[in-house]
Amino acid sequence: MPDTNVTFDPTKLKFGVGQPVPRQEDPILLQGRGRYTDDIALAGQAWCVMVRSPYAHGVIKGIETSAAKAMPGVLGVFTGADLAEYGPMKCALPLKNKDGSPLLNILRPSLAMDKVRFVGDPVAFVVAETKLAARDAAEAVELDIESLDAVTDAAAAAAPGAPQLYDHIPGNVVLDFHYGDAAKVATAFANAAHVTRLSIRNNRVVVCAMEPRSAIGEYDAAEGRYVLHVGCQGVFGLRGQMAHDLLKVPTDKVRILTGNVGGSFGMKASAYPEYVPVLHAAKLLGRPVKWTDDRSGAFVSDQHGRDHEVEAELAFDGAGRVLAVRLTVFANMGAYLATVAPLMGTGNFVKNVQSNYQTPLIEVQTKCVVTNTTPVSAYRGAGRPEGNYFMERLFEQAAQEMGRSAIELRRINHIREDQFPFSTASGNVYDGGEFSAIMDQALKSADWDGFPARKLASKAQGKLRGIGLGNFLECTAPPQKEQGEIRFEADGTVTIVTGTLDYGQGHWSAFAQLLHTKLGVPFEAVRLLQGDSDQLIAGGGTGGSKSMMASGAAIIEASALVVEKGRAAAAFMLEAAVGDIEFTQGQDGLGRFTIAGTDRSIGIMELAEKLRAAQGLPAEVPASLNVRHVFQDAPMAYPNGCHVAEVEIDPETGHTEVVKYTTVNDFGVIVNPLLVQGQAHGGIVQGIGQALMEQVAYSEDGQLLSGSYQDYALPRASDLPSFGFEAHGVPCTTNPVGAKGCGEAGCAGSLPAVMNAVVDALAELGVGHFNMPATPERVWQAIHAAQA
């Protein structure tokens, strides 16, 4: 690789790295010019509507479709037997049980054929000329289903006598995972001066993306090629899954196209049952077929998040130093195994429960269990916020039990700066951080010492006030192979081609800033191409807070290759030796190739234009400055920080309000502080939602009781305070950008900060540990139970 250390002074660049540049796409979206999947209307397009099971568990005895087929406008009604040629969806992780055997995978067809296993399980689909005709016909499909007993909680599903979902999965346990040295951990707990234990519920949530899922299938009979328009998190990876696993065709026979995406948070990362039906129907009918979910369908069919039952234990020596942490977990998978479903409660708990503390021993024992509920998969943080939440709740509880300061207990266990690089018990190596300094900065910024006065003021108004601290350190996903292509276009623009995909993060501006800084191309000339699998040769997609580390590194390395080509081209144009050509930044902020020691130079954009127009160039002179490059990989990074939340609780109603919020964050090098703050705010809001409001509820027979916004609460702007945001960056040393990732960190800090504040507020009434969500009803009940 050529030297990637191509640097300019960002303080001189209005649109350079470190500047709070507004998102490029905002004017487009605010003017209604965004193009989401449901905005697409193709010529001759038909409509698809899914038929879903109204039962959580049952045997399919028959599906009567004749009445539906006879209805006006209906083009076809299809069941699982019609899709027999296609492959199943399955878990992609090579995880093993503690005895070394592989997990018991589930091969899920697009349509259930033998049994239904959750309310919303698709069993058939209708295609018609219009959406209304398809919907009417779907309601005319008659299902003969013999209802069976259902089970919705993971621990209950793993108990003797529970209803069994699959013959090949005894006890409903698909994976009995274990990490750690059980004997050493047991010895540490046996010899501990103090042990803290908590039963913690990580409540299930609905993802609630702004844009419901939608898909349009096309088929080119002449080429034998499928085209799928769909909102996703990365077209390269989805193409591979669709081609290899489901359609069973070579990847060049599949094209994935994605425009704007209205949120995902992990939920739209992989294939869903609806995607094969629209492609099958398009192939059969010779015309495009479109499906768009409604919000009711999204509540039952979009993969849910979280849902863990955890026994958490923390052992200390006499000096208050952590000896070991142990988690015993039941992880709810839902009715089927999503692509990465077991990861959250297994490997991600292992990696993240340590947080920023010197924790010599970690043991995680997890039973991943199938239940008669909507499948569970990644949701913002995907096990990382939870690992931090468990540790922070344990620290608070331990300090209370030992009569010590929770702040000082954390401080003596923080990894010190002189200990880096630090090898953790989970096998990770932290490259750097200033954990105690960040916590001290957060305490000062939050005016921690002034809290008693604020508490008295709240008490005078009849309110309970609590303050909570949440340290966090999360292990991002390691950057995978990522494309970094740079094209100098004939219209004077510069296109970045990347395999990551923006579904709300603001990649366009941040990537353009990086390219502007490295090559000095005009910021306003930069375009981003990211949603066409035909344009990609690599791509890890967007997820795990790795986009800037992956695409950013690819852009930096590709920029160095552009400079290398540019020196050769400029040498020819300026009639000089390649060794005499320097790449510098001009007074206009734009990149220039200059003959060393002279004033003779050519701008990078002018050079690109001259190359386009040139003919008969010598072999050693590149025909363009275009570069197609693949960044190979890099280790995961470790964003960290400290959140401080203050809440007020009305004891008469149980209502909890977050009234003050402060964060100090180490995200390494921040390319765009405006976008980073926005990402942090979004994560905090979702954390507050889970902590105080959100809860998926099922009846005993598996009916979803929280299936609409009348039954499921999301935080609104009026529920939230202003967020204090401060950066305390320690550059990451393991990727060229120096970034650490930020997209999911808001959840990691907010869950413990808010719940520690709730527990602190209730402590004076004798309420101890309290599980999420702290809804008014549950808080009111806890207060009255403590006073009884």
XYZ file of C-alpha atoms in Angstrom, residues 51-65 78-81 108-118 120-125 141-148 165 336:
46
model
C -51.587 -13.607 4.796
C -50.412 -14.007 8.386
C -51.261 -16.430 11.127
C -53.652 -15.164 13.809
C -52.407 -17.926 16.121
C -49.122 -18.018 18.031
C -48.770 -21.796 17.715
C -50.632 -24.299 15.659
C -50.637 -27.036 13.044
C -51.585 -26.004 9.511
C -54.353 -28.375 8.410
C -55.243 -26.532 5.244
C -55.295 -23.229 3.391
C -58.363 -22.570 1.207
C -57.568 -20.110 -1.576
C -49.622 -18.631 -3.310
C -48.719 -20.881 -0.371
C -45.504 -22.448 0.821
C -45.768 -25.311 -1.658
C -37.093 -21.047 7.932
C -39.037 -21.081 4.659
C -40.518 -17.839 3.411
C -44.004 -19.203 4.138
C -44.839 -21.535 7.021
C -45.912 -24.955 5.755
C -46.287 -27.371 8.674
C -46.849 -25.206 11.716
C -47.255 -21.548 12.596
C -45.088 -20.394 15.461
C -45.995 -16.768 16.193
C -47.844 -12.772 12.206
C -46.114 -15.847 10.779
C -46.715 -15.562 6.993
C -48.522 -18.562 5.483
C -49.632 -17.264 2.062
C -49.617 -14.205 -0.172
C -58.025 -16.775 2.362
C -59.320 -19.340 4.852
C -56.852 -20.878 7.285
C -57.508 -24.222 8.951
C -55.085 -24.182 11.874
C -55.253 -26.485 14.885
C -54.243 -24.244 17.785
C -51.543 -25.456 20.192
C -41.802 -25.517 18.955
C -37.151 -18.483 14.346
